[in-house]
PDB file of C-alpha atoms in Angstrom:
ATOM      1  CA  MET J   1      27.181  56.230  55.452  1.00 97.00           C
ATOM      2  CA  ILE J   2      26.763  53.905  52.586  1.00 98.00           C
ATOM      3  CA  VAL J   3      23.570  53.674  50.905  1.00 98.00           C
ATOM      4  CA  ILE J   4      23.308  50.017  49.559  1.00 98.00           C
ATOM      5  CA  ASP J   5      20.980  47.981  47.275  1.00 98.00           C
ATOM      6  CA  ILE J   6      21.253  44.573  46.387  1.00 98.00           C
ATOM      7  CA  GLU J   7      19.540  42.229  43.760  1.00 98.00           C
ATOM      8  CA  THR J   8      19.150  38.550  44.438  1.00 98.00           C
ATOM      9  CA  THR J   9      17.795  35.321  43.360  1.00 98.00           C
ATOM     10  CA  GLY J  10      15.390  34.961  46.224  1.00 97.00           C
ATOM     11  CA  LEU J  11      14.812  35.975  50.011  1.00 97.00           C
ATOM     12  CA  ASN J  12      16.642  33.699  51.614  1.00 97.00           C
ATOM     13  CA  PRO J  13      20.416  34.510  52.148  1.00 96.00           C
ATOM     14  CA  PHE J  14      21.227  30.942  53.048  1.00 97.00           C
ATOM     15  CA  LYS J  15      19.931  29.483  49.669  1.00 97.00           C
ATOM     16  CA  HIS J  16      19.945  32.298  47.439  1.00 98.00           C
ATOM     17  CA  SER J  17      22.712  34.232  45.692  1.00 98.00           C
ATOM     18  CA  ILE J  18      23.756  38.070  45.310  1.00 98.00           C
ATOM     19  CA  LEU J  19      23.135  39.384  41.473  1.00 98.00           C
ATOM     20  CA  GLU J  20      23.917  42.907  41.715  1.00 98.00           C
ATOM     21  CA  ILE J  21      25.437  45.519  44.440  1.00 98.00           C
ATOM     22  CA  GLY J  22      24.943  49.039  43.973  1.00 98.00           C
ATOM     23  CA  ALA J  23      25.879  51.490  46.714  1.00 98.00           C
ATOM     24  CA  VAL J  24      26.267  55.301  47.167  1.00 98.00           C
ATOM     25  CA  ASP J  25      28.770  57.140  49.256  1.00 98.00           C
ATOM     26  CA  PHE J  26      26.038  59.362  51.264  1.00 98.00           C
ATOM     27  CA  LYS J  27      28.466  62.168  51.945  1.00 97.00           C
ATOM     28  CA  ASN J  28      30.047  62.105  48.330  1.00 98.00           C
ATOM     29  CA  PRO J  29      26.937  60.956  46.083  1.00 98.00           C
ATOM     30  CA  SER J  30      29.005  61.052  42.900  1.00 98.00           C
ATOM     31  CA  ASN J  31      31.252  58.314  44.648  1.00 98.00           C
ATOM     32  CA  ARG J  32      29.262  55.185  43.461  1.00 98.00           C
ATOM     33  CA  PHE J  33      29.640  51.346  43.345  1.00 98.00           C
ATOM     34  CA  TYR J  34      27.683  49.035  40.809  1.00 98.00           C
ATOM     35  CA  GLY J  35      28.788  45.440  40.537  1.00 98.00           C
ATOM     36  CA  LYS J  36      27.388  42.369  38.925  1.00 98.00           C
ATOM     37  CA  CYS J  37      28.110  38.893  39.396  1.00 98.00           C
ATOM     38  CA  ARG J  38      26.992  35.283  38.401  1.00 97.00           C
ATOM     39  CA  ILE J  39      25.273  33.086  40.740  1.00 97.00           C
ATOM     40  CA  PHE J  40      27.562  30.519  43.380  1.00 96.00           C
ATOM     41  CA  GLU J  41      27.124  27.084  42.505  1.00 94.00           C
ATOM     42  CA  GLY J  42      24.150  25.473  43.909  1.00 96.00           C
ATOM     43  CA  ALA J  43      22.366  28.832  44.324  1.00 97.00           C
ATOM     44  CA  GLU J  44      18.639  28.483  44.324  1.00 97.00           C
ATOM     45  CA  VAL J  45      16.567  30.664  42.057  1.00 97.00           C
ATOM     46  CA  ASP J  46      12.653  32.049  43.044  1.00 97.00           C
ATOM     47  CA  GLU J  47      11.022  32.961  39.858  1.00 95.00           C
ATOM     48  CA  ASN J  48       9.134  35.915  41.617  1.00 95.00           C
ATOM     49  CA  SER J  49      12.749  37.539  41.993  1.00 96.00           C
ATOM     50  CA  LEU J  50      13.828  37.286  38.737  1.00 95.00           C
ATOM     51  CA  LYS J  51      10.599  39.089  37.850  1.00 95.00           C
ATOM     52  CA  VAL J  52      11.572  42.024  40.071  1.00 95.00           C
ATOM     53  CA  ASN J  53      15.207  42.338  38.782  1.00 96.00           C
ATOM     54  CA  GLY J  54      14.588  41.432  35.201  1.00 96.00           C
ATOM     55  CA  TYR J  55      16.903  38.668  35.140  1.00 96.00           C
ATOM     56  CA  SER J  56      16.816  35.556  32.818  1.00 94.00           C
ATOM     57  CA  TYR J  57      18.018  32.120  33.488  1.00 94.00           C
ATOM     58  CA  SER J  58      20.689  32.203  31.067  1.00 92.00           C
ATOM     59  CA  GLN J  59      22.114  35.478  32.568  1.00 95.00           C
ATOM     60  CA  LEU J  60      22.496  34.004  36.012  1.00 96.00           C
ATOM     61  CA  ASN J  61      25.697  31.949  35.090  1.00 93.00           C
ATOM     62  CA  ASP J  62      27.033  34.122  32.598  1.00 93.00           C
ATOM     63  CA  LEU J  63      30.851  33.523  32.590  1.00 93.00           C
ATOM     64  CA  LYS J  64      31.689  36.910  31.488  1.00 94.00           C
ATOM     65  CA  LYS J  65      30.309  38.292  34.904  1.00 96.00           C
ATOM     66  CA  LEU J  66      32.794  38.227  37.872  1.00 97.00           C
ATOM     67  CA  GLU J  67      32.442  35.547  40.750  1.00 97.00           C
ATOM     68  CA  LEU J  68      30.317  36.378  43.629  1.00 97.00           C
ATOM     69  CA  LYS J  69      33.685  36.494  45.698  1.00 97.00           C
ATOM     70  CA  ASP J  70      35.532  38.877  43.179  1.00 98.00           C
ATOM     71  CA  MET J  71      32.495  41.387  43.270  1.00 98.00           C
ATOM     72  CA  ILE J  72      32.350  41.316  46.961  1.00 97.00           C
ATOM     73  CA  LEU J  73      36.049  41.951  47.126  1.00 97.00           C
ATOM     74  CA  ASN J  74      35.694  45.009  44.592  1.00 98.00           C
ATOM     75  CA  PHE J  75      32.790  46.398  46.893  1.00 98.00           C
ATOM     76  CA  ILE J  76      35.061  46.007  50.030  1.00 97.00           C
ATOM     77  CA  GLU J  77      37.940  47.787  48.255  1.00 97.00           C
ATOM     78  CA  TRP J  78      35.549  50.360  47.195  1.00 98.00           C
ATOM     79  CA  THR J  79      34.321  51.133  50.701  1.00 97.00           C
ATOM     80  CA  LYS J  80      38.032  51.402  52.402  1.00 96.00           C
ATOM     81  CA  PRO J  81      38.296  55.186  51.736  1.00 97.00           C
ATOM     82  CA  ILE J  82      34.752  56.054  53.481  1.00 97.00           C
ATOM     83  CA  LYS J  83      35.004  57.025  56.827  1.00 95.00           C
ATOM     84  CA  ASN J  84      31.603  56.002  57.648  1.00 95.00           C
ATOM     85  CA  LYS J  85      30.722  52.444  56.551  1.00 96.00           C
ATOM     86  CA  THR J  86      27.329  52.125  58.211  1.00 97.00           C
ATOM     87  CA  LEU J  87      24.926  50.826  56.048  1.00 98.00           C
ATOM     88  CA  ALA J  88      21.665  52.632  55.084  1.00 98.00           C
ATOM     89  CA  GLY J  89      18.687  51.557  52.747  1.00 97.00           C
ATOM     90  CA  GLN J  90      15.186  50.854  52.266  1.00 94.00           C
ATOM     91  CA  ASN J  91      15.132  47.012  53.741  1.00 91.00           C
ATOM     92  CA  VAL J  92      18.560  47.030  54.983  1.00 95.00           C
ATOM     93  CA  ASP J  93      18.360  44.437  57.251  1.00 95.00           C
ATOM     94  CA  PHE J  94      17.782  42.144  53.931  1.00 96.00           C
ATOM     95  CA  ASP J  95      21.229  43.393  52.495  1.00 96.00           C
ATOM     96  CA  ILE J  96      23.165  43.099  55.418  1.00 95.00           C
ATOM     97  CA  LEU J  97      22.195  39.605  55.892  1.00 95.00           C
ATOM     98  CA  PHE J  98      23.126  38.813  52.255  1.00 96.00           C
ATOM     99  CA  LEU J  99      26.350  40.423  52.416  1.00 96.00           C
ATOM    100  CA  ASN J 100      27.430  38.689  55.796  1.00 94.00           C
ATOM    101  CA  GLU J 101      26.090  35.437  54.584  1.00 95.00           C
ATOM    102  CA  SER J 102      28.104  35.630  51.194  1.00 96.00           C
ATOM    103  CA  LEU J 103      31.160  36.975  52.906  1.00 96.00           C
ATOM    104  CA  LYS J 104      30.966  33.577  55.127  1.00 95.00           C
ATOM    105  CA  ARG J 105      30.338  31.700  52.028  1.00 96.00           C
ATOM    106  CA  CYS J 106      33.209  33.263  50.110  1.00 96.00           C
ATOM    107  CA  GLN J 107      35.577  33.000  53.342  1.00 96.00           C
ATOM    108  CA  ILE J 108      36.101  36.643  53.550  1.00 96.00           C
ATOM    109  CA  ASN J 109      36.955  38.178  56.978  1.00 91.00           C
ATOM    110  CA  TRP J 110      35.186  41.308  56.921  1.00 84.00           C
ATOM    111  CA  SER J 111      32.026  42.297  58.627  1.00 80.00           C
ATOM    112  CA  PHE J 112      29.468  44.906  57.810  1.00 84.00           C
ATOM    113  CA  GLY J 113      27.901  44.924  61.231  1.00 82.00           C
ATOM    114  CA  TRP J 114      24.549  45.069  62.227  1.00 85.00           C
ATOM    115  CA  ARG J 115      23.651  48.776  63.060  1.00 93.00           C
ATOM    116  CA  LYS J 116      22.179  50.303  60.142  1.00 96.00           C
ATOM    117  CA  ILE J 117      19.714  53.345  59.136  1.00 97.00           C
ATOM    118  CA  ASP J 118      16.759  52.383  57.478  1.00 96.00           C
ATOM    119  CA  LEU J 119      14.151  54.457  55.600  1.00 97.00           C
ATOM    120  CA  HIS J 120      11.052  53.032  56.953  1.00 96.00           C
ATOM    121  CA  THR J 121      12.262  54.328  60.529  1.00 96.00           C
ATOM    122  CA  LEU J 122      12.958  57.809  59.552  1.00 97.00           C
ATOM    123  CA  VAL J 123       9.627  58.064  57.590  1.00 97.00           C
ATOM    124  CA  TYR J 124       7.403  56.294  60.552  1.00 97.00           C
ATOM    125  CA  SER J 125       9.214  58.825  62.939  1.00 96.00           C
ATOM    126  CA  ASP J 126       8.472  61.869  60.890  1.00 95.00           C
ATOM    127  CA  ASN J 127       5.102  60.681  60.388  1.00 95.00           C
ATOM    128  CA  LEU J 128       4.571  60.895  64.339  1.00 95.00           C
ATOM    129  CA  LYS J 129       6.596  63.990  64.754  1.00 94.00           C
ATOM    130  CA  LYS J 130       4.157  65.715  62.362  1.00 93.00           C
ATOM    131  CA  ARG J 131       1.096  64.017  64.154  1.00 95.00           C
ATOM    132  CA  ILE J 132       0.115  61.751  61.036  1.00 93.00           C
ATOM    133  CA  ASP J 133      -0.802  58.188  61.515  1.00 93.00           C
ATOM    134  CA  PRO J 134       1.387  56.114  59.514  1.00 93.00           C
ATOM    135  CA  PRO J 135      -0.482  53.864  57.264  1.00 94.00           C
ATOM    136  CA  MET J 136      -1.226  50.449  58.736  1.00 95.00           C
ATOM    137  CA  LYS J 137      -2.114  46.971  57.805  1.00 95.00           C
ATOM    138  CA  ASN J 138      -3.340  43.807  60.179  1.00 96.00           C
ATOM    139  CA  GLU J 139      -2.224  46.130  62.872  1.00 95.00           C
ATOM    140  CA  LEU J 140       1.362  46.933  61.353  1.00 95.00           C
ATOM    141  CA  SER J 141       3.143  49.476  59.507  1.00 95.00           C
ATOM    142  CA  ASP J 142       2.381  49.325  55.965  1.00 95.00           C
ATOM    143  CA  LEU J 143       5.095  51.823  54.705  1.00 94.00           C
ATOM    144  CA  SER J 144       6.118  50.149  51.804  1.00 94.00           C
ATOM    145  CA  GLY J 145       9.087  51.759  49.386  1.00 94.00           C
ATOM    146  CA  ASN J 146       6.541  53.142  46.962  1.00 94.00           C
ATOM    147  CA  LEU J 147       4.717  54.947  49.684  1.00 96.00           C
ATOM    148  CA  ILE J 148       7.800  56.275  51.042  1.00 97.00           C
ATOM    149  CA  MET J 149       9.407  57.388  47.716  1.00 97.00           C
ATOM    150  CA  ASN J 150       5.756  59.211  47.342  1.00 97.00           C
ATOM    151  CA  TYR J 151       6.175  60.763  50.840  1.00 97.00           C
ATOM    152  CA  VAL J 152       9.601  62.510  49.801  1.00 98.00           C
ATOM    153  CA  GLY J 153       8.388  63.452  46.313  1.00 98.00           C
ATOM    154  CA  LEU J 154       9.977  60.776  44.204  1.00 98.00           C
ATOM    155  CA  PRO J 155       8.606  58.716  41.500  1.00 97.00           C
ATOM    156  CA  MET J 156       8.517  54.834  42.051  1.00 94.00           C
ATOM    157  CA  GLU J 157      11.858  53.010  40.873  1.00 94.00           C
ATOM    158  CA  PRO J 158      11.841  52.061  37.415  1.00 94.00           C
ATOM    159  CA  LYS J 159      11.610  48.492  36.466  1.00 94.00           C
ATOM    160  CA  PRO J 160      13.109  46.177  36.522  1.00 96.00           C
ATOM    161  CA  HIS J 161      14.743  47.259  39.870  1.00 95.00           C
ATOM    162  CA  THR J 162      18.821  47.377  39.564  1.00 97.00           C
ATOM    163  CA  GLY J 163      21.133  47.509  42.581  1.00 98.00           C
ATOM    164  CA  ILE J 164      22.279  51.079  41.695  1.00 98.00           C
ATOM    165  CA  ASN J 165      18.867  52.666  40.871  1.00 98.00           C
ATOM    166  CA  GLY J 166      17.777  51.455  44.085  1.00 98.00           C
ATOM    167  CA  ALA J 167      20.927  52.926  45.838  1.00 98.00           C
ATOM    168  CA  LEU J 168      20.288  56.330  44.244  1.00 98.00           C
ATOM    169  CA  TYR J 169      16.678  56.588  44.883  1.00 98.00           C
ATOM    170  CA  GLU J 170      17.209  55.645  48.498  1.00 98.00           C
ATOM    171  CA  ALA J 171      20.266  57.874  49.116  1.00 98.00           C
ATOM    172  CA  GLU J 172      18.107  60.863  47.524  1.00 98.00           C
ATOM    173  CA  ALA J 173      15.219  59.608  49.838  1.00 98.00           C
ATOM    174  CA  PHE J 174      17.282  60.123  53.046  1.00 98.00           C
ATOM    175  CA  SER J 175      18.618  63.535  52.018  1.00 98.00           C
ATOM    176  CA  ARG J 176      15.219  64.582  51.688  1.00 98.00           C
ATOM    177  CA  LEU J 177      13.929  63.167  55.184  1.00 97.00           C
ATOM    178  CA  ILE J 178      17.046  64.208  56.933  1.00 96.00           C
ATOM    179  CA  TYR J 179      18.190  67.774  55.309  1.00 97.00           C
ATOM    180  CA  GLY J 180      14.830  68.753  53.144  1.00 96.00           C
ATOM    181  CA  THR J 181      17.683  69.234  50.391  1.00 97.00           C
ATOM    182  CA  LEU J 182      18.405  67.661  47.017  1.00 97.00           C
ATOM    183  CA  LEU J 183      21.377  65.113  46.964  1.00 98.00           C
ATOM    184  CA  ILE J 184      21.569  63.829  43.504  1.00 97.00           C
ATOM    185  CA  ASN J 185      21.222  66.061  40.580  1.00 96.00           C
ATOM    186  CA  GLU J 186      19.658  63.435  38.291  1.00 96.00           C
ATOM    187  CA  PHE J 187      16.201  64.162  40.842  1.00 98.00           C
ATOM    188  CA  GLU J 188      16.212  67.918  40.590  1.00 97.00           C
ATOM    189  CA  LYS J 189      13.155  67.926  38.627  1.00 97.00           C
ATOM    190  CA  HIS J 190      11.120  66.199  41.353  1.00 98.00           C
ATOM    191  CA  ILE J 191      10.099  68.854  43.744  1.00 97.00           C
ATOM    192  CA  ILE J 192      10.858  68.223  47.353  1.00 97.00           C
ATOM    193  CA  PRO J 193       7.339  68.296  49.520  1.00 96.00           C
ATOM    194  CA  SER J 194       7.027  71.227  51.570  1.00 95.00           C
ATOM    195  CA  HIS J 195       6.246  68.985  54.667  1.00 94.00           C
ATOM    196  CA  LEU J 196      10.086  67.959  54.487  1.00 95.00           C
ATOM    197  CA  CYS J 197      11.194  71.684  53.997  1.00 86.00           C
ATOM    198  CA  ASN J 198      10.579  72.773  57.632  1.00 65.00           C
TER     199      ASN J 198
END
């Protein structure tokens, strides 16, 4: 599977633009992709999103960066040798929606599909298996990204958020949840909690 994290100018894939794609080949975690691009013409920008990913308005249209289409083509090329292209991540529906809408916008005939693996489901299932009540808010699951990282023994992702950091943290979280083992050497100082080692 491919663990992916993207940064955008907002939450709406029809109006906002991708800024970054970070990805990790879960089977071969040293195989990584990190691409940045300028926004597509006419894209809307939500200031709250820029606070999360640390971009300034002047960086959004930097002509030194690739166009969105070129970055996506580079990403597709990177994925080609990977046998299992199922996308995985923290809030991976968001990433898939943005990718597929961007493909249409750029007239690229490719699809990342809709089947996915998400961290929330794995942690929620692990809680239930261990007879732990998952945290709730307004009668819905409240398993945030920070709570999930804490559950697997990782610190919060550094700010501002970047696509590659998100993908690395999420890939490590998947390994700890699925196998109870370290995947990425950068995280070796963070002890895997005993509840994941059984």
